[in-house]
XYZ file of C-alpha atoms in Angstrom:
742
model
C 96.431 110.852 76.970
C 96.258 112.612 80.522
C 94.605 115.675 77.977
C 91.656 113.607 77.194
C 88.779 113.903 79.036
C 86.600 111.078 79.337
C 83.875 110.294 82.010
C 82.396 106.791 81.002
C 84.545 105.381 78.141
C 82.668 102.226 76.763
C 84.513 101.256 73.728
C 87.852 101.151 72.441
C 89.071 100.255 69.329
C 92.637 100.244 67.564
C 93.196 100.040 63.676
C 96.120 100.510 61.235
C 95.174 102.556 58.200
C 98.063 103.293 55.592
C 100.201 102.389 57.934
C 98.850 104.785 60.653
C 98.061 103.894 63.938
C 94.042 105.261 64.559
C 92.705 104.558 68.128
C 88.748 105.396 68.649
C 86.929 105.887 71.981
C 83.265 106.226 72.426
C 82.142 108.000 76.053
C 78.581 107.578 77.013
C 79.083 110.591 79.044
C 75.837 109.064 81.395
C 74.749 109.356 84.515
C 70.979 107.742 85.021
C 68.375 107.388 82.580
C 67.052 110.674 82.485
C 68.776 113.148 79.505
C 69.078 116.031 82.105
C 71.436 114.231 83.450
C 74.239 114.360 81.091
C 77.204 116.190 82.176
C 78.245 116.365 78.422
C 76.989 115.132 75.192
C 77.612 111.598 74.526
C 81.051 111.017 72.076
C 82.994 109.532 69.757
C 86.832 110.761 69.332
C 89.445 109.976 67.252
C 93.054 109.734 68.733
C 95.741 109.582 65.877
C 99.412 110.103 66.453
C 101.266 112.722 65.388
C 104.604 111.511 66.615
C 105.682 108.737 68.535
C 104.975 110.686 71.675
C 102.386 112.763 71.204
C 98.829 112.527 70.032
C 95.950 114.439 68.574
C 92.165 114.071 69.446
C 89.191 115.293 66.890
C 85.500 114.572 68.090
C 82.930 113.860 65.370
C 80.327 116.186 65.288
C 77.300 113.690 65.457
C 73.737 114.589 65.608
C 72.553 113.985 69.324
C 69.514 112.104 68.232
C 71.971 109.560 66.703
C 74.264 108.875 69.447
C 72.764 108.268 73.094
C 74.606 105.519 74.992
C 77.613 104.269 72.291
C 78.937 101.299 73.898
C 81.038 99.232 71.198
C 83.222 100.666 68.430
C 85.065 98.970 65.931
C 86.840 100.565 62.257
C 88.206 99.256 58.947
C 89.763 101.598 56.173
C 87.663 104.948 56.095
C 84.342 103.668 57.986
C 83.885 103.202 61.744
C 81.106 101.753 63.589
C 79.786 102.179 67.127
C 76.995 100.335 69.034
C 74.069 101.956 71.276
C 72.299 100.571 73.967
C 69.643 103.360 73.935
C 68.841 102.951 70.018
C 69.203 99.620 70.354
C 71.084 99.522 67.249
C 74.251 99.698 65.168
C 75.478 103.323 63.843
C 78.120 103.606 61.266
C 80.519 107.107 60.919
C 82.000 108.242 58.053
C 85.550 109.678 59.456
C 86.358 111.765 56.867
C 83.520 114.191 57.832
C 84.897 116.305 59.650
C 83.989 119.908 59.461
C 80.561 118.907 58.346
C 77.965 116.842 60.366
C 78.923 113.227 59.997
C 77.431 111.031 57.242
C 75.263 108.881 59.104
C 73.892 104.970 58.467
C 71.574 103.353 60.976
C 72.529 99.636 59.564
C 70.585 97.546 62.193
C 68.039 98.072 64.915
C 66.494 95.954 67.375
C 69.182 94.470 68.926
C 68.038 95.030 72.312
C 71.381 95.676 74.393
C 74.134 95.492 72.464
C 77.815 95.730 73.247
C 81.057 95.019 71.939
C 81.458 95.357 68.105
C 84.350 94.003 65.926
C 84.818 94.015 62.104
C 86.384 91.166 60.364
C 88.264 91.234 56.815
C 86.965 88.759 54.628
C 90.357 89.087 52.494
C 92.958 87.426 54.459
C 96.051 89.350 54.826
C 99.515 88.104 55.206
C 99.932 88.389 58.910
C 102.620 90.344 60.560
C 105.198 87.992 62.099
C 104.702 87.692 66.312
C 107.936 88.252 67.485
C 106.809 86.292 70.559
C 106.682 83.329 68.556
C 110.708 83.129 69.185
C 110.715 84.623 72.698
C 113.016 83.508 75.796
C 110.613 84.799 78.416
C 110.570 82.486 81.400
C 106.693 83.229 82.163
C 104.986 86.143 79.724
C 105.986 87.474 76.596
C 104.229 91.043 75.201
C 104.659 92.104 71.771
C 105.672 95.564 70.958
C 106.035 96.234 67.504
C 108.353 94.132 66.018
C 110.166 93.381 69.588
C 108.834 92.171 72.705
C 109.476 92.697 76.334
C 108.847 89.884 79.016
C 106.586 89.972 82.424
C 105.908 88.423 85.083
C 102.571 87.108 85.948
C 100.581 89.413 88.840
C 100.337 88.191 92.281
C 103.100 85.835 92.157
C 105.929 88.263 93.889
C 108.089 87.723 90.564
C 109.881 90.121 88.747
C 112.165 90.431 85.685
C 115.413 89.640 86.719
C 118.844 91.659 85.611
C 118.563 89.815 82.328
C 115.080 90.764 81.608
C 114.267 87.402 80.782
C 113.907 85.315 83.517
C 111.678 86.030 86.095
C 113.309 85.789 89.549
C 112.839 86.207 93.358
C 114.218 89.484 94.776
C 115.700 89.055 97.897
C 116.170 93.422 98.624
C 112.971 94.491 98.100
C 110.493 97.181 99.317
C 107.037 96.034 100.289
C 104.182 98.973 100.132
C 100.237 98.645 101.228
C 97.871 100.573 98.796
C 94.405 100.465 99.784
C 93.157 96.970 97.599
C 96.690 95.881 96.804
C 100.192 95.314 98.287
C 102.921 96.397 95.976
C 106.468 94.899 95.841
C 109.456 97.188 94.197
C 112.663 95.738 93.590
C 116.048 96.977 94.949
C 118.403 94.646 93.922
C 121.437 95.805 92.123
C 122.768 94.976 88.436
C 120.169 96.123 86.393
C 121.094 98.314 83.439
C 121.086 102.161 83.865
C 116.907 102.872 83.180
C 116.151 99.355 83.099
C 115.506 98.673 86.900
C 111.426 97.326 86.519
C 109.037 98.951 88.505
C 106.608 97.948 91.291
C 105.069 94.801 90.564
C 101.707 93.211 92.414
C 102.219 91.053 94.740
C 98.704 90.746 96.119
C 95.470 92.696 95.151
C 92.481 92.148 96.795
C 89.308 90.885 94.864
C 86.943 93.084 97.730
C 85.773 96.240 96.764
C 85.941 97.441 100.453
C 89.548 96.555 100.875
C 91.449 99.024 102.603
C 95.098 97.419 103.211
C 96.669 99.767 105.687
C 99.609 97.388 107.536
C 102.329 95.466 106.347
C 105.253 93.490 107.296
C 107.351 90.383 106.129
C 108.680 87.485 107.959
C 111.946 86.395 105.824
C 111.782 82.814 108.649
C 108.496 81.049 107.047
C 108.308 83.639 103.743
C 105.032 85.430 105.185
C 103.877 88.470 104.235
C 101.310 89.796 106.899
C 98.778 92.673 106.141
C 95.944 94.719 108.087
C 92.970 95.235 106.356
C 90.985 98.073 107.885
C 87.805 97.375 105.109
C 87.411 94.157 105.735
C 88.452 93.879 109.532
C 91.115 91.295 109.547
C 94.969 90.662 109.589
C 96.243 87.928 107.147
C 98.759 86.396 105.623
C 99.949 84.364 102.553
C 103.675 83.371 101.208
C 105.026 85.933 99.263
C 105.783 83.853 96.296
C 103.414 81.820 94.769
C 103.901 79.608 91.663
C 101.209 80.418 89.232
C 99.646 77.008 88.521
C 99.178 75.528 84.634
C 95.362 75.304 84.423
C 94.188 79.089 83.998
C 91.228 78.342 85.395
C 92.394 77.589 89.015
C 95.133 80.573 88.731
C 92.760 83.002 90.701
C 92.093 80.350 93.483
C 95.616 79.779 94.169
C 97.133 83.235 93.710
C 94.820 85.162 96.067
C 94.540 82.672 98.628
C 95.645 83.820 102.037
C 95.157 82.636 105.931
C 93.289 85.129 108.366
C 95.020 85.311 111.687
C 92.884 84.471 114.823
C 91.731 87.071 117.298
C 89.893 87.330 120.695
C 88.075 90.768 119.951
C 87.528 92.048 116.397
C 90.101 94.654 115.453
C 88.924 98.251 114.499
C 91.706 100.487 112.712
C 95.342 98.566 112.458
C 97.381 100.942 110.635
C 100.904 99.633 110.957
C 102.397 96.192 112.015
C 105.967 94.570 113.020
C 107.631 91.606 114.020
C 109.756 90.308 116.288
C 111.257 87.247 114.146
C 113.756 85.865 116.358
C 110.929 85.111 119.074
C 108.073 84.616 116.766
C 105.314 87.348 117.467
C 103.638 89.746 115.369
C 102.686 93.318 117.385
C 100.347 95.846 116.137
C 98.802 98.997 117.394
C 94.846 99.469 116.994
C 94.238 103.226 117.047
C 90.474 102.573 116.906
C 90.317 100.117 119.866
C 93.560 102.186 121.676
C 95.626 99.254 121.794
C 98.888 97.295 121.754
C 98.541 94.111 120.686
C 100.776 90.645 120.247
C 100.105 87.750 118.375
C 102.448 84.421 119.141
C 103.293 82.921 115.849
C 105.214 79.668 117.250
C 103.890 76.574 115.259
C 101.027 75.159 116.709
C 100.887 77.987 119.138
C 99.738 81.150 117.547
C 97.508 82.735 120.222
C 96.604 86.639 120.792
C 96.907 88.740 123.592
C 96.660 92.607 124.549
C 99.862 94.284 125.925
C 98.556 97.678 126.531
C 95.187 99.152 126.742
C 93.094 102.202 127.129
C 95.802 104.298 124.788
C 94.892 107.605 123.142
C 95.260 107.022 119.491
C 98.303 104.637 118.900
C 99.544 105.063 115.314
C 103.346 103.414 114.640
C 104.984 100.582 116.323
C 108.467 98.959 116.110
C 110.318 96.910 118.469
C 113.816 95.554 119.893
C 113.916 91.872 120.629
C 117.484 92.349 122.125
C 116.409 94.256 124.916
C 112.628 93.411 124.908
C 110.784 96.429 124.577
C 108.164 97.772 122.162
C 108.030 101.128 121.094
C 104.733 102.917 119.911
C 103.438 106.587 118.818
C 100.352 107.814 120.045
C 98.378 111.159 118.548
C 95.811 111.655 121.254
C 96.387 113.395 124.592
C 100.281 112.804 124.870
C 101.308 112.694 121.149
C 105.070 111.345 121.177
C 107.079 108.088 121.169
C 105.573 105.769 124.385
C 107.704 102.332 125.039
C 107.224 99.052 127.124
C 108.361 95.647 128.070
C 106.771 93.024 126.299
C 105.137 91.977 129.124
C 103.398 95.554 129.613
C 105.804 96.565 132.201
C 107.879 99.944 132.277
C 105.408 101.731 130.340
C 105.965 105.442 129.583
C 106.529 108.291 127.137
C 110.202 108.396 126.280
C 109.954 111.281 123.755
C 107.061 113.672 124.229
C 106.271 117.295 122.342
C 105.054 115.772 119.096
C 102.799 116.892 116.614
C 101.231 114.134 114.436
C 103.932 111.000 115.239
C 102.712 108.559 112.061
C 105.156 106.258 112.329
C 108.343 104.838 113.913
C 111.454 102.674 113.234
C 113.828 100.213 115.013
C 117.340 100.625 113.303
C 118.794 97.587 115.013
C 122.342 98.464 113.188
C 122.866 102.024 114.708
C 120.803 101.354 117.577
C 118.571 104.156 116.579
C 114.845 104.921 116.881
C 113.606 106.614 113.303
C 110.302 108.933 113.890
C 107.978 110.254 111.037
C 105.827 113.054 111.795
C 103.315 114.090 109.391
C 102.309 117.279 110.809
C 105.768 118.749 110.606
C 106.816 116.547 107.486
C 110.043 115.728 109.128
C 112.171 112.464 110.132
C 114.011 112.730 113.185
C 116.458 109.983 114.765
C 116.650 109.336 118.614
C 118.938 107.018 120.502
C 116.821 104.088 122.071
C 119.071 103.787 125.397
C 118.267 107.425 126.337
C 116.345 108.872 123.656
C 118.350 111.474 122.919
C 118.161 113.355 119.309
C 120.904 112.361 116.899
C 119.767 113.981 114.176
C 116.804 115.650 112.045
C 115.854 114.868 108.461
C 113.400 116.600 106.212
C 112.693 116.281 102.636
C 111.615 119.198 100.551
C 108.694 117.491 98.426
C 107.107 115.378 101.558
C 103.941 116.652 102.121
C 102.060 114.124 104.615
C 104.315 111.204 105.682
C 102.734 108.122 106.585
C 105.311 105.634 106.899
C 109.489 105.564 107.533
C 111.907 103.146 107.454
C 115.407 102.370 106.673
C 117.840 100.086 104.826
C 120.899 101.411 106.946
C 122.417 103.694 104.719
C 119.145 105.476 103.128
C 115.636 106.450 104.419
C 112.485 105.738 102.616
C 108.930 106.987 103.677
C 105.470 106.994 101.948
C 103.451 110.212 101.304
C 99.859 110.139 101.196
C 99.156 113.234 99.855
C 101.591 112.779 97.097
C 100.747 109.266 96.322
C 104.427 107.941 96.245
C 106.679 106.960 97.755
C 110.448 108.318 98.564
C 114.060 107.611 99.354
C 116.345 110.045 100.876
C 120.173 109.806 101.895
C 120.877 109.756 105.467
C 122.587 112.998 105.189
C 119.695 114.341 103.255
C 122.250 115.517 100.423
C 119.908 113.504 97.735
C 116.756 112.188 97.190
C 114.393 110.685 94.569
C 111.052 109.271 93.994
C 110.839 105.504 94.363
C 107.209 104.760 92.956
C 104.476 107.588 92.215
C 100.879 107.520 90.914
C 100.166 105.262 93.635
C 96.535 104.928 95.084
C 97.215 105.814 98.635
C 100.430 104.230 99.838
C 100.534 103.774 103.709
C 102.811 101.438 105.215
C 106.350 100.320 104.093
C 108.388 97.626 104.574
C 112.443 97.127 103.437
C 113.995 93.563 103.525
C 117.791 93.592 103.086
C 117.494 90.074 102.425
C 120.560 89.199 104.774
C 121.189 86.066 106.631
C 118.660 86.523 109.963
C 119.942 85.827 113.888
C 119.241 82.739 115.405
C 116.445 81.770 117.034
C 115.436 83.814 120.032
C 114.604 82.643 123.634
C 111.221 82.080 123.174
C 111.960 79.539 120.310
C 114.552 77.244 122.533
C 113.357 74.172 124.459
C 113.840 76.010 127.684
C 110.236 77.868 127.607
C 107.681 76.615 129.978
C 105.341 78.748 128.603
C 102.105 76.945 127.799
C 100.844 79.358 125.242
C 102.398 82.949 124.773
C 106.352 83.525 125.353
C 107.677 86.882 125.638
C 111.243 87.722 125.693
C 112.454 89.538 128.803
C 116.012 91.648 129.408
C 116.443 89.198 132.078
C 114.767 86.308 129.931
C 111.708 85.625 129.489
C 107.825 85.996 130.580
C 104.750 83.409 130.137
C 101.663 85.421 129.397
C 97.821 83.925 128.509
C 95.784 85.380 125.954
C 92.755 87.808 126.767
C 90.672 84.881 127.253
C 92.600 83.193 129.677
C 94.009 83.399 133.241
C 97.884 82.929 134.662
C 98.035 80.272 137.085
C 100.113 80.241 140.305
C 103.175 78.747 138.615
C 103.064 81.797 136.114
C 103.610 79.237 133.153
C 100.366 77.793 132.600
C 96.991 79.606 131.191
C 93.781 78.319 132.622
C 90.057 78.919 131.902
C 89.111 79.237 135.269
C 90.684 82.247 137.958
C 93.076 80.495 140.060
C 92.521 79.661 143.887
C 95.396 81.833 145.107
C 95.850 84.976 143.017
C 93.483 86.414 140.767
C 94.417 88.855 137.949
C 94.641 89.435 134.415
C 97.987 91.215 133.047
C 100.982 90.485 130.926
C 103.071 91.810 133.792
C 104.907 88.840 135.817
C 103.460 88.876 139.228
C 105.916 88.612 141.983
C 105.141 86.582 145.542
C 105.859 89.274 148.509
C 106.717 87.936 151.955
C 104.744 89.222 154.930
C 107.078 90.521 157.474
C 106.379 88.445 161.118
C 104.345 90.286 163.598
C 105.867 92.041 166.640
C 104.415 93.677 169.940
C 106.084 96.719 168.877
C 104.421 97.020 165.410
C 102.040 95.030 162.997
C 103.087 94.849 159.403
C 100.711 93.718 156.734
C 101.941 93.676 153.053
C 98.832 93.772 150.115
C 99.790 93.537 146.791
C 97.909 94.787 143.921
C 98.001 95.235 140.329
C 97.114 98.612 138.379
C 94.922 96.860 136.271
C 91.505 98.835 135.797
C 88.287 96.810 136.992
C 90.451 93.638 138.208
C 89.808 91.891 141.240
C 93.282 91.068 143.262
C 93.147 88.932 146.741
C 95.979 88.070 148.689
C 95.547 86.052 151.854
C 97.471 86.604 154.948
C 97.953 84.705 158.531
C 94.549 85.125 159.704
C 92.847 84.232 156.381
C 91.672 87.733 155.798
C 90.879 88.664 152.359
C 91.776 92.085 150.608
C 89.768 92.913 147.857
C 90.433 96.189 145.805
C 88.840 97.424 142.510
C 91.441 100.086 141.608
C 92.839 102.075 138.647
C 96.117 103.293 139.407
C 97.815 104.411 142.872
C 100.544 105.738 144.442
C 101.654 104.190 147.825
C 102.759 105.380 150.981
C 102.725 104.544 154.897
C 99.168 103.832 155.828
C 98.517 104.204 159.661
C 96.180 102.041 161.990
C 95.967 99.345 159.023
C 93.167 101.480 157.328
C 93.290 101.461 153.217
C 93.535 104.588 152.503
C 92.175 106.721 149.534
C 94.922 107.418 147.626
C 95.123 110.238 144.366
C 95.868 108.204 141.057
C 99.349 108.691 139.656
C 99.209 111.388 136.757
C 99.941 109.935 133.562
C 100.247 106.486 135.176
C 99.737 103.404 132.636
C 102.602 100.633 133.655
C 100.881 97.208 134.495
C 103.219 96.550 137.553
C 102.869 95.782 141.082
C 103.034 97.803 144.033
C 103.583 97.579 147.377
C 101.690 98.773 150.519
C 102.888 98.406 153.911
C 101.097 99.331 156.596
C 102.750 100.111 159.683
C 101.335 101.066 163.441
C 103.574 101.969 165.913
C 103.138 102.642 169.883
C 106.150 104.164 170.632
C 105.848 108.061 171.564
C 108.092 111.042 170.406
C 108.933 114.040 172.113
C 108.669 117.410 171.180
C 110.823 120.214 172.116
C 109.093 123.849 171.101
C 110.926 127.283 171.175
C 109.051 130.431 170.582
C 110.897 132.927 168.649
C 109.820 137.016 168.234
C 110.483 138.658 164.843
C 109.640 141.988 163.998
C 109.123 143.163 160.395
C 108.340 145.982 158.216
C 105.088 146.230 156.724
C 105.336 145.958 153.013
C 102.523 144.422 151.141
C 103.895 142.212 148.380
C 100.884 140.698 146.378
C 99.270 140.082 142.752
C 97.569 143.075 141.589
C 95.463 141.245 138.879
C 95.388 137.358 140.108
C 92.050 136.153 138.735
C 89.412 134.556 140.906
C 87.819 131.574 140.433
C 85.343 130.767 137.765
C 83.376 127.692 137.237
C 84.136 127.623 133.185
C 87.738 128.668 133.499
C 89.948 131.115 132.210
C 89.452 130.470 127.725
C 93.388 129.821 126.063
C 93.358 128.605 122.396
C 96.049 126.167 121.406
C 98.993 127.329 119.562
C 98.229 127.070 115.987
C 99.081 124.157 114.349
C 99.690 122.162 117.379
C 98.022 120.277 120.028
C 98.872 122.159 123.094
C 99.126 125.633 124.257
C 102.225 126.638 125.839
C 101.814 128.267 129.286
C 103.551 131.464 129.918
C 103.031 134.900 131.450
C 102.911 137.001 128.335
C 99.326 135.229 127.522
C 97.615 136.219 131.192
C 99.843 139.150 131.795
C 100.044 139.049 135.457
C 101.734 141.901 137.755
C 103.100 141.897 141.448
C 104.528 144.036 143.663
C 106.369 144.553 146.868
C 105.967 147.795 148.181
C 105.333 149.257 144.889
C 108.176 147.726 143.094
C 107.423 145.319 140.412
C 108.240 141.846 140.377
C 109.214 138.998 138.030
C 106.521 136.577 137.313
C 107.262 133.514 136.063
C 105.624 129.840 135.976
C 106.137 127.574 139.008
C 107.748 124.111 138.550
C 104.635 122.120 139.328
C 102.565 123.677 135.884
C 103.671 121.879 132.685
C 105.300 124.734 130.413
C 102.976 123.036 127.769
C 98.976 121.772 127.887
C 96.555 119.463 125.854
C 93.206 120.811 125.387
C 90.759 119.362 128.412
C 88.973 120.973 130.986
C 89.608 122.429 134.259
C 93.229 122.640 134.654
C 94.997 124.428 137.293
C 97.955 126.833 136.310
C 100.039 128.547 139.162
C 102.315 131.739 138.848
C 104.729 132.785 141.619
C 106.907 136.284 142.224
C 109.882 136.342 144.329
C 111.008 139.276 146.523
C 114.519 139.025 147.729
C 114.170 141.816 150.343
C 112.183 139.868 151.912
C 112.913 136.482 151.304
C 109.272 135.933 150.495
C 107.446 134.263 147.346
C 103.594 134.792 146.591
C 101.435 132.234 144.314
C 98.607 132.917 142.059
C 96.827 129.984 141.017
C 93.747 129.912 138.340
C 91.709 127.522 136.434
C 92.153 127.513 132.596
C 90.658 126.096 129.554
C 92.359 125.186 126.478
C 90.181 124.924 123.607
C 90.540 123.551 119.988
C 89.533 126.105 117.346
C 91.684 125.143 114.620
C 89.257 123.050 112.406
C 89.508 119.431 110.646
C 91.185 119.029 107.276
C 90.406 116.707 104.319
C 92.814 114.282 103.432
C 90.479 112.207 100.732
C 87.181 113.288 99.188
C 85.430 111.464 96.577
C 85.187 113.089 93.067
C 81.901 113.433 91.667
C 80.423 110.536 90.815
C 78.381 109.639 87.775
C 76.380 106.395 87.780
C 74.778 104.319 85.083
C 71.297 103.021 85.337
C 69.591 101.075 83.097
C 66.564 99.608 85.726
C 63.188 100.435 84.627
C 62.718 102.685 87.701
C 65.738 104.579 86.880
C 67.798 103.930 90.064
C 70.976 102.362 90.835
C 73.158 101.079 93.710
C 75.739 103.432 94.954
C 78.606 103.188 96.987
C 81.647 105.320 97.363
C 85.118 104.803 99.256
C 84.816 106.500 102.519
C 86.197 110.269 102.900
C 88.792 110.626 105.326
C 89.984 113.174 107.720
C 92.591 114.643 110.122
C 92.719 116.973 112.889
C 95.715 118.694 114.909
C 94.353 116.556 117.972
C 93.794 113.145 115.994
C 91.288 112.072 113.356
C 90.144 109.477 116.516
C 88.830 112.963 117.912
C 86.290 113.689 114.883
C 82.739 112.891 114.655
C 81.792 111.687 111.267
C 78.279 111.717 110.212
C 76.742 111.178 106.646
C 73.814 112.495 105.108
C 72.985 109.179 103.368
C 74.347 105.723 103.435
C 75.244 103.945 100.786
C 72.204 102.115 98.999
C 69.598 102.816 96.037
C 69.891 106.258 94.645
């Protein structure tokens, strides 16, 4: 069938004639009300089988004035009929008129807008016995010639069991998010070779704007959670739904879902993960630059932001035992990041990735599996010191989007090939599990094994009023984004506390000020590295210190003055910093010794160190990467000592790889071993991105029918999608037209 080119097939008829099956299709090829807009003339096609595995196609030679906008079609014996909207009538065609212009007989006109048509034989023929009259299917029987096969209702989560008759609820399966639907692929054993059922539609959104991207399953309560970037919500429903007997009530029951509550609206959530033991749903929002948490404790569903101001966060996973969240970023520092659930100890643990799209924590091996969309590789790292374990590759992959594992094999979705694959851990074999999808994104594997006991946040010892977060040494309490933590660090309140003012998921540790002495005065100031938040602490003299800061280092400060300290490089952890101010009156004795040294007058210098320029020296990103490697081969710096050329190397203060950005300083040095002298050359560079973005998805040419008197039609289209070596969030996308009437 794929060889038959159709544009707008309106009618289809299947008839049996002399023991042979005939299929008729009418195609209006209609774009709008103007004849010049026809891409191809409308047609009527006869599809006849040459064998069980092949078909032949023949188009009727119908005069163009007698076929304008064909809609319905039917046939009987050697005659066929079709309805035509523009002719407002029914046209009869002689199917034996191939090789010459078809015999046409107009039967009826002035029918306005005729659509469907069906020929009814007045002579009752003995019907063929329906094989489904004595079927054994638990739900739906589908006849197939003299036999039948069993099927399960859509949107229920049911699949055909190993007996081929009963619809069952599989325990071991793979979930796939695929634009407007969620697919379930059973992975149960026991099926005969070649009889494992294909994916079933677990849920199909009725909303035409749906774009389901993230998905996760809760085996404790039986909920499937998904993110829909098209309608901007995270929702859930029970994975298995029994279809009601009343067919009129089926859509309401099978398509029902519950929207999760948020403080802020979501932007683009491409990955979800779940702490089953402590009832916490975690996700990344690349549009808002956040890592967020939703508490799912019964009667306590609350939303909080765990990390903000991140650069294009993408994949996310977690380790509930150690109380850590891992996620990938595609921004200025692509790689794997980690933090505690409360936002503490945030740091990059695996740097120098290209496009880290997905991440998964394998609790059975304590390994983290990373999928990189650019290099099309899967790599694994230990979750303790993040040492690389092994690298996995799959030759047929083009754009990895999501990875997961069942402990023995790895699974991944391919956005470009529109498929889901499985590959063994030793990469000795691999296969395509699902194909011909729309645009698969996140996938989730459910093992069906018994889960562990409840986590610490589900015990009766928890004293948190709203959100409980597991920690390495117990648990921490946190507040939703619209509330504040009280001084007992357990209760969330609507007003700021009288003693401590802060908004953070990180716990606060109260510091004790040292007693004042006659020899020195010590004042302790506590604050948080949370931007634009005023934090107040009161000392013994009721002096209030208010700071509005982003992230600062700490040091000894003289004379009890608040110093202006430079921001910490890449400081992202929300934690407590203590500044101690010490003023001492003790004097210090200094001894001075004069030393006279005579040296030879040897000139040691750089011969071509660039001078400072306002715009800097332009340096391009390495091809296909998000960074530029800094080495002397790109600058050709030379240095000499008394005419002897010295080796020029990058200083330790200059990173080996730099991202795109303005006004970055690099420094090189040369060492003369004879005089034991080191000279430096520092200058400013400007790393620019010259690699164009890549189109991932672009809608094909659209031809829209219009039957309005003004020849207009409302047109909308799926949004194109792009990718860039620096991440899609860096792209500025504009449209020449908005959806509407054309």
